[in-house]
mmCIF file of C-alpha atoms in Angstrom:
data_model
loop_
_atom_site.group_PDB
_atom_site.id
_atom_site.type_symbol
_atom_site.label_atom_id
_atom_site.label_comp_id
_atom_site.label_asym_id
_atom_site.label_seq_id
_atom_site.Cartn_x
_atom_site.Cartn_y
_atom_site.Cartn_z
ATOM 1 C CA MET A 5 -12.480 -27.262 -0.329
ATOM 2 C CA LYS A 6 -10.990 -24.752 -2.785
ATOM 3 C CA ASN A 7 -14.392 -23.911 -4.268
ATOM 4 C CA ASP A 8 -15.828 -23.551 -0.765
ATOM 5 C CA THR A 9 -13.063 -21.103 0.160
ATOM 6 C CA ILE A 10 -13.678 -19.032 -2.971
ATOM 7 C CA HIS A 11 -17.419 -19.041 -2.270
ATOM 8 C CA LEU A 12 -16.855 -17.925 1.320
ATOM 9 C CA ALA A 13 -14.530 -15.146 0.152
ATOM 10 C CA GLY A 14 -17.277 -13.995 -2.201
ATOM 11 C CA VAL A 15 -19.860 -14.037 0.598
ATOM 12 C CA TYR A 16 -17.537 -12.016 2.848
ATOM 13 C CA THR A 17 -16.898 -9.506 0.048
ATOM 14 C CA ARG A 18 -20.589 -9.016 -0.793
ATOM 15 C CA THR A 19 -21.475 -8.586 2.881
ATOM 16 C CA VAL A 20 -18.714 -6.037 3.459
ATOM 17 C CA MET A 21 -19.673 -4.102 0.335
ATOM 18 C CA ARG A 22 -23.317 -3.941 1.453
ATOM 19 C CA SER A 23 -22.270 -2.570 4.832
ATOM 20 C CA TRP A 24 -19.983 0.077 3.329
ATOM 21 C CA PHE A 25 -22.460 1.123 0.620
ATOM 22 C CA GLN A 26 -25.640 0.828 2.667
ATOM 23 C CA TYR A 27 -26.155 4.564 2.272
ATOM 24 C CA SER A 28 -25.139 5.263 -1.316
ATOM 25 C CA VAL A 29 -25.027 9.060 -1.166
ATOM 26 C CA ASP A 30 -22.924 9.003 1.998
ATOM 27 C CA ALA A 31 -20.609 6.397 0.426
ATOM 28 C CA ILE A 32 -20.109 8.536 -2.685
ATOM 29 C CA LEU A 33 -19.446 11.678 -0.662
ATOM 30 C CA ARG A 34 -16.986 9.949 1.677
ATOM 31 C CA SER A 35 -15.111 8.354 -1.219
ATOM 32 C CA LEU A 36 -15.028 11.737 -2.946
ATOM 33 C CA ALA A 37 -13.762 13.337 0.280
ATOM 34 C CA VAL A 38 -10.826 10.905 0.362
ATOM 35 C CA PHE A 39 -10.115 11.614 -3.308
ATOM 36 C CA ILE A 40 -10.177 15.390 -2.782
ATOM 37 C CA ARG A 41 -8.105 15.203 0.417
ATOM 38 C CA GLU A 42 -5.314 13.366 -1.384
ATOM 39 C CA ALA A 43 -5.685 15.349 -4.607
ATOM 40 C CA VAL A 44 -5.159 18.663 -2.797
ATOM 41 C CA GLY A 45 -1.548 17.699 -2.078
ATOM 42 C CA ILE A 46 -1.017 16.821 -5.733
ATOM 43 C CA VAL A 47 -2.496 20.140 -6.854
ATOM 44 C CA VAL A 48 -0.133 22.007 -4.509
ATOM 45 C CA ILE A 49 2.837 20.133 -5.982
ATOM 46 C CA TYR A 50 1.594 20.824 -9.508
ATOM 47 C CA PHE A 51 1.423 24.585 -8.988
ATOM 48 C CA SER A 52 4.763 24.556 -7.184
ATOM 49 C CA MET A 53 6.347 22.786 -10.152
ATOM 50 C CA LEU A 54 5.043 25.468 -12.524
ATOM 51 C CA LYS A 55 7.734 27.726 -11.078
ATOM 52 C CA PHE A 56 10.481 25.127 -11.473
ATOM 53 C CA GLU A 57 11.133 23.149 -14.631
ATOM 54 C CA SER A 58 12.143 19.990 -12.807
ATOM 55 C CA LEU A 59 12.988 18.372 -9.492
ATOM 56 C CA ASN A 60 16.420 16.782 -9.827
ATOM 57 C CA GLY A 61 15.639 16.100 -13.483
ATOM 58 C CA TRP A 62 12.023 14.951 -12.959
ATOM 59 C CA ASN A 63 9.379 17.083 -14.691
ATOM 60 C CA ILE A 64 5.796 17.448 -13.507
ATOM 61 C CA HIS A 65 4.426 14.585 -15.653
ATOM 62 C CA GLU A 66 7.104 12.192 -14.418
ATOM 63 C CA LEU A 67 6.380 13.175 -10.825
ATOM 64 C CA MET A 68 2.665 12.582 -11.385
ATOM 65 C CA PHE A 69 3.487 9.117 -12.723
ATOM 66 C CA LEU A 70 5.547 8.466 -9.588
ATOM 67 C CA PHE A 71 2.572 9.454 -7.431
ATOM 68 C CA SER A 72 0.149 7.415 -9.541
ATOM 69 C CA LEU A 73 1.884 4.159 -8.589
ATOM 70 C CA LEU A 74 1.812 5.104 -4.929
ATOM 71 C CA PHE A 75 -1.929 5.823 -4.910
ATOM 72 C CA LEU A 76 -2.928 2.948 -7.185
ATOM 73 C CA THR A 77 -1.082 0.298 -5.186
ATOM 74 C CA TYR A 78 -2.576 1.583 -1.928
ATOM 75 C CA GLY A 79 -6.063 1.563 -3.459
ATOM 76 C CA ILE A 80 -5.662 -2.135 -4.283
ATOM 77 C CA LEU A 81 -3.828 -2.906 -1.053
ATOM 78 C CA ILE A 82 -6.524 -1.583 1.257
ATOM 79 C CA LEU A 83 -9.171 -3.849 -0.258
ATOM 80 C CA PHE A 84 -7.275 -6.814 1.171
ATOM 81 C CA PHE A 85 -5.344 -5.501 4.163
ATOM 82 C CA THR A 86 -7.763 -3.225 6.022
ATOM 83 C CA GLY A 87 -7.998 -5.870 8.730
ATOM 84 C CA MET A 88 -4.233 -5.833 9.153
ATOM 85 C CA ARG A 89 -4.024 -2.033 9.111
ATOM 86 C CA ASP A 90 -6.587 -1.857 11.904
ATOM 87 C CA PHE A 91 -5.551 -5.064 13.652
ATOM 88 C CA TRP A 92 -4.679 -3.267 16.893
ATOM 89 C CA LYS A 93 -8.363 -2.348 17.265
ATOM 90 C CA THR A 94 -9.366 -5.984 16.789
ATOM 91 C CA VAL A 95 -7.003 -7.048 19.572
ATOM 92 C CA ARG A 96 -7.892 -4.201 21.921
ATOM 93 C CA ASP A 97 -11.672 -4.760 21.771
ATOM 94 C CA GLY A 98 -11.328 -8.553 22.039
ATOM 95 C CA SER A 99 -13.040 -9.268 18.706
ATOM 96 C CA PHE A 100 -9.979 -11.205 17.504
ATOM 97 C CA ASP A 101 -11.059 -13.992 19.865
ATOM 98 C CA ARG A 102 -14.109 -14.589 17.656
ATOM 99 C CA PHE A 103 -11.879 -15.139 14.626
ATOM 100 C CA ILE A 104 -9.827 -17.710 16.528
ATOM 101 C CA LEU A 105 -12.939 -19.777 17.302
ATOM 102 C CA ARG A 106 -13.999 -20.008 13.656
ATOM 103 C CA PRO A 107 -12.853 -22.950 11.487
ATOM 104 C CA ARG A 108 -11.010 -20.799 8.964
ATOM 105 C CA GLY A 109 -7.525 -19.370 8.651
ATOM 106 C CA LEU A 110 -7.067 -16.212 10.692
ATOM 107 C CA LEU A 111 -5.373 -14.249 7.921
ATOM 108 C CA PHE A 112 -8.109 -15.288 5.489
ATOM 109 C CA GLN A 113 -10.783 -13.990 7.853
ATOM 110 C CA LEU A 114 -8.983 -10.710 8.532
ATOM 111 C CA ILE A 115 -8.430 -10.076 4.832
ATOM 112 C CA PHE A 116 -12.002 -10.744 3.720
ATOM 113 C CA SER A 117 -13.967 -9.612 6.772
ATOM 114 C CA ASN A 118 -13.393 -5.936 6.048
ATOM 115 C CA ALA A 119 -12.210 -3.621 3.285
ATOM 116 C CA ASP A 120 -11.935 0.152 3.393
ATOM 117 C CA TRP A 121 -13.827 0.801 0.177
ATOM 118 C CA PHE A 122 -13.817 4.570 0.644
ATOM 119 C CA ALA A 123 -10.012 4.654 0.824
ATOM 120 C CA ALA A 124 -9.785 2.168 -2.054
ATOM 121 C CA ILE A 125 -11.971 4.299 -4.307
ATOM 122 C CA GLY A 126 -10.388 7.591 -3.224
ATOM 123 C CA HIS A 127 -6.746 6.516 -3.456
ATOM 124 C CA GLY A 128 -7.207 4.097 -6.336
ATOM 125 C CA GLY A 129 -9.315 6.560 -8.305
ATOM 126 C CA LEU A 130 -6.693 9.267 -7.871
ATOM 127 C CA GLY A 131 -3.982 6.813 -8.933
ATOM 128 C CA ILE A 132 -5.893 5.993 -12.115
ATOM 129 C CA VAL A 133 -6.507 9.681 -12.896
ATOM 130 C CA LEU A 134 -2.827 10.526 -12.398
ATOM 131 C CA PHE A 135 -1.826 7.567 -14.555
ATOM 132 C CA LEU A 136 -4.132 8.639 -17.380
ATOM 133 C CA ILE A 137 -2.822 12.199 -17.189
ATOM 134 C CA SER A 138 0.866 11.361 -16.981
ATOM 135 C CA ALA A 139 1.466 8.011 -18.716
ATOM 136 C CA GLY A 140 1.220 9.451 -22.215
ATOM 137 C CA LYS A 141 3.160 12.644 -21.473
ATOM 138 C CA ALA A 142 6.036 11.218 -19.455
ATOM 139 C CA GLY A 143 7.683 9.703 -22.518
ATOM 140 C CA ILE A 144 7.033 6.057 -21.640
ATOM 141 C CA VAL A 145 7.098 3.631 -24.568
ATOM 142 C CA TRP A 146 4.200 1.254 -24.002
ATOM 143 C CA ASN A 147 4.427 -2.204 -25.499
ATOM 144 C CA ALA A 148 3.736 -5.767 -24.372
ATOM 145 C CA GLY A 149 6.929 -5.870 -22.296
ATOM 146 C CA THR A 150 6.343 -2.595 -20.440
ATOM 147 C CA VAL A 151 2.678 -3.431 -19.818
ATOM 148 C CA ILE A 152 3.613 -6.801 -18.274
ATOM 149 C CA TYR A 153 6.341 -5.106 -16.226
ATOM 150 C CA TYR A 154 3.880 -2.466 -15.005
ATOM 151 C CA ILE A 155 1.352 -5.103 -13.895
ATOM 152 C CA LEU A 156 4.047 -7.080 -12.041
ATOM 153 C CA ALA A 157 5.321 -3.864 -10.440
ATOM 154 C CA VAL A 158 1.832 -3.017 -9.177
ATOM 155 C CA ILE A 159 1.423 -6.523 -7.720
ATOM 156 C CA GLY A 160 4.872 -6.295 -6.123
ATOM 157 C CA GLY A 161 4.083 -2.847 -4.699
ATOM 158 C CA VAL A 162 0.867 -4.161 -3.156
ATOM 159 C CA LEU A 163 2.700 -7.123 -1.585
ATOM 160 C CA ILE A 164 5.463 -4.889 -0.186
ATOM 161 C CA GLN A 165 2.971 -2.645 1.574
ATOM 162 C CA GLY A 166 0.817 -5.602 2.599
ATOM 163 C CA ALA A 167 3.874 -7.192 4.199
ATOM 164 C CA MET A 168 4.418 -4.019 6.225
ATOM 165 C CA PHE A 169 0.865 -4.199 7.576
ATOM 166 C CA VAL A 170 1.130 -7.926 8.346
ATOM 167 C CA PHE A 171 4.446 -7.416 10.154
ATOM 168 C CA VAL A 172 3.136 -4.551 12.294
ATOM 169 C CA ALA A 173 -0.051 -6.536 12.988
ATOM 170 C CA ALA A 174 2.089 -9.412 14.275
ATOM 171 C CA LEU A 175 3.947 -6.990 16.540
ATOM 172 C CA ASN A 176 0.586 -6.003 17.964
ATOM 173 C CA ILE A 177 0.318 -9.449 19.552
ATOM 174 C CA TYR A 178 3.269 -8.518 21.752
ATOM 175 C CA LEU A 179 2.666 -4.783 22.164
ATOM 176 C CA LEU A 180 -1.176 -4.703 22.214
ATOM 177 C CA GLN A 181 -1.329 -1.340 20.428
ATOM 178 C CA THR A 182 0.779 -0.400 17.411
ATOM 179 C CA ASP A 183 -1.067 2.441 15.694
ATOM 180 C CA SER A 184 1.864 4.756 16.427
ATOM 181 C CA LEU A 185 4.219 2.274 14.713
ATOM 182 C CA VAL A 186 1.964 2.232 11.647
ATOM 183 C CA THR A 187 2.093 6.021 11.579
ATOM 184 C CA LEU A 188 5.882 6.118 11.969
ATOM 185 C CA PHE A 189 6.964 3.294 9.682
ATOM 186 C CA TYR A 190 4.224 3.475 7.073
ATOM 187 C CA TRP A 191 2.460 6.820 6.838
ATOM 188 C CA ASP A 192 5.446 9.030 7.698
ATOM 189 C CA MET A 193 7.804 7.131 5.391
ATOM 190 C CA ARG A 194 5.162 7.108 2.651
ATOM 191 C CA LYS A 195 5.363 10.915 2.511
ATOM 192 C CA PHE A 196 8.903 10.617 1.135
ATOM 193 C CA ALA A 197 7.836 8.057 -1.483
ATOM 194 C CA GLY A 198 6.000 10.580 -3.631
ATOM 195 C CA TYR A 199 9.299 12.124 -4.685
ATOM 196 C CA PRO A 200 12.467 10.774 -6.331
ATOM 197 C CA ILE A 201 14.481 9.319 -3.455
ATOM 198 C CA SER A 202 17.643 10.762 -5.021
ATOM 199 C CA ILE A 203 16.725 14.218 -3.642
ATOM 200 C CA PHE A 204 16.965 13.020 -0.038
ATOM 201 C CA HIS A 205 19.868 12.486 2.341
ATOM 202 C CA ARG A 206 21.650 9.146 2.103
ATOM 203 C CA ALA A 207 20.191 8.039 5.427
ATOM 204 C CA ILE A 208 16.635 8.483 4.122
ATOM 205 C CA GLN A 209 17.542 6.746 0.871
ATOM 206 C CA PHE A 210 18.880 3.798 2.885
ATOM 207 C CA CYS A 211 15.618 3.584 4.857
ATOM 208 C CA MET A 212 13.521 3.838 1.688
ATOM 209 C CA ILE A 213 15.422 1.005 0.017
ATOM 210 C CA TYR A 214 16.412 -1.383 2.803
ATOM 211 C CA VAL A 215 14.260 -0.678 5.885
ATOM 212 C CA VAL A 216 10.829 0.428 4.674
ATOM 213 C CA PRO A 217 11.333 -0.251 0.945
ATOM 214 C CA PHE A 218 8.902 2.205 -0.601
ATOM 215 C CA ALA A 219 11.518 2.821 -3.306
ATOM 216 C CA PHE A 220 10.527 -0.542 -4.812
ATOM 217 C CA VAL A 221 6.854 0.432 -4.781
ATOM 218 C CA ASN A 222 7.146 3.343 -7.191
ATOM 219 C CA TYR A 223 10.648 4.808 -7.650
ATOM 220 C CA PHE A 224 12.489 1.873 -9.230
ATOM 221 C CA PRO A 225 9.463 0.759 -11.328
ATOM 222 C CA SER A 226 9.163 4.341 -12.589
ATOM 223 C CA GLN A 227 12.889 4.363 -13.325
ATOM 224 C CA TYR A 228 12.519 1.218 -15.427
ATOM 225 C CA LEU A 229 9.911 2.975 -17.549
ATOM 226 C CA LEU A 230 11.449 6.472 -17.562
ATOM 227 C CA ARG A 231 15.224 5.837 -17.270
ATOM 228 C CA LYS A 232 16.082 9.086 -15.498
ATOM 229 C CA GLU A 233 19.708 10.095 -14.991
ATOM 230 C CA ASP A 234 19.580 9.880 -11.182
ATOM 231 C CA MET A 235 19.200 6.087 -11.471
ATOM 232 C CA ALA A 236 22.991 6.007 -12.028
ATOM 233 C CA GLY A 237 23.433 6.188 -8.258
ATOM 234 C CA TYR A 238 21.835 2.759 -7.709
ATOM 235 C CA PRO A 239 22.485 -0.787 -8.964
ATOM 236 C CA ALA A 240 20.651 -1.445 -12.241
ATOM 237 C CA VAL A 241 19.318 -4.758 -10.892
ATOM 238 C CA TYR A 242 16.994 -2.791 -8.568
ATOM 239 C CA LEU A 243 14.871 -1.987 -11.628
ATOM 240 C CA TYR A 244 13.733 -5.603 -11.786
ATOM 241 C CA LEU A 245 13.387 -6.504 -8.119
ATOM 242 C CA THR A 246 9.962 -5.121 -7.133
ATOM 243 C CA PRO A 247 8.040 -8.415 -7.602
ATOM 244 C CA VAL A 248 10.853 -10.360 -5.916
ATOM 245 C CA VAL A 249 11.020 -7.968 -2.957
ATOM 246 C CA GLY A 250 7.226 -8.087 -2.679
ATOM 247 C CA VAL A 251 7.024 -11.890 -2.577
ATOM 248 C CA CYS A 252 10.006 -12.277 -0.207
ATOM 249 C CA MET A 253 8.753 -9.597 2.177
ATOM 250 C CA TYR A 254 5.249 -11.032 2.252
ATOM 251 C CA LEU A 255 6.452 -14.588 2.906
ATOM 252 C CA ALA A 256 8.738 -13.332 5.693
ATOM 253 C CA ALA A 257 5.935 -11.263 7.236
ATOM 254 C CA TYR A 258 3.534 -14.197 6.990
ATOM 255 C CA GLY A 259 6.063 -16.470 8.705
ATOM 256 C CA PHE A 260 6.479 -13.927 11.495
ATOM 257 C CA TRP A 261 2.687 -13.655 11.765
ATOM 258 C CA ARG A 262 2.267 -17.447 12.122
ATOM 259 C CA TYR A 263 5.050 -17.578 14.696
ATOM 260 C CA SER A 264 3.625 -14.661 16.708
ATOM 261 C CA LEU A 265 0.163 -16.224 16.949
ATOM 262 C CA ARG A 266 1.598 -18.733 19.439
ATOM 263 C CA PHE A 267 1.985 -15.917 21.937
ATOM 264 C CA TYR A 268 -1.430 -14.296 21.535
ATOM 265 C CA LYS A 269 -3.305 -13.647 24.771
ATOM 266 C CA SER A 270 -6.790 -12.230 24.896
ATOM 267 C CA SER A 271 -7.059 -8.631 26.059
ATOM 268 C CA GLY A 272 -9.975 -9.728 28.237
ATOM 269 C CA ASN A 273 -12.364 -7.057 26.933
#
């Protein structure tokens, strides 16, 4: 059964990749467009920082490292959670009913039936570029311990954001359309995550740590590696909690998803 599941996941992945890369030139251009769209914002920040030595103690290389985690984790995330990001469309057009009739887990099907490869390449590629540019200049001491921590932080960051998508997808069962909630609680809050949360009002810091915990996606992992002075305003244990927060959030979101499925009603389309 396990081998069959792995084989089916591979079949899904190959099929999705063929559909996304059916026209190779178009695929390259669209992936490049995503990369450039996101990179423009980074370039603006870079030139702005040329006029200022630091932002609350963070220099340009440290800021780029902060952004690199944000883009890299999203690039990985979207390979697995495109179906949850766009779940409201699946419910609205009635195609979710087809998944229910198939003899496989619903979350498994939604995860492997689609992947936004253009976003994955654009965001993930930018994350890798920013990492390569900043990791050596930010003063991080790389050794076996920091490498393992970095890998666990990336996994935790992916799970945290994946949990957000799963939770909002479950809400869609009750509300039928939740794209505005995704915009408000994910995309709008994500705009704050590219900067040290210490520069924001306490209310925003509270939201970034305890409500929509983007701080555990990139700020606290970066603090573990950089040890900036503004970390003094937060408990030191937060430096180590990203994987824990990721696993706990995902399990909670998955439980809510399983519970919510009891109340699903077809849209009738």
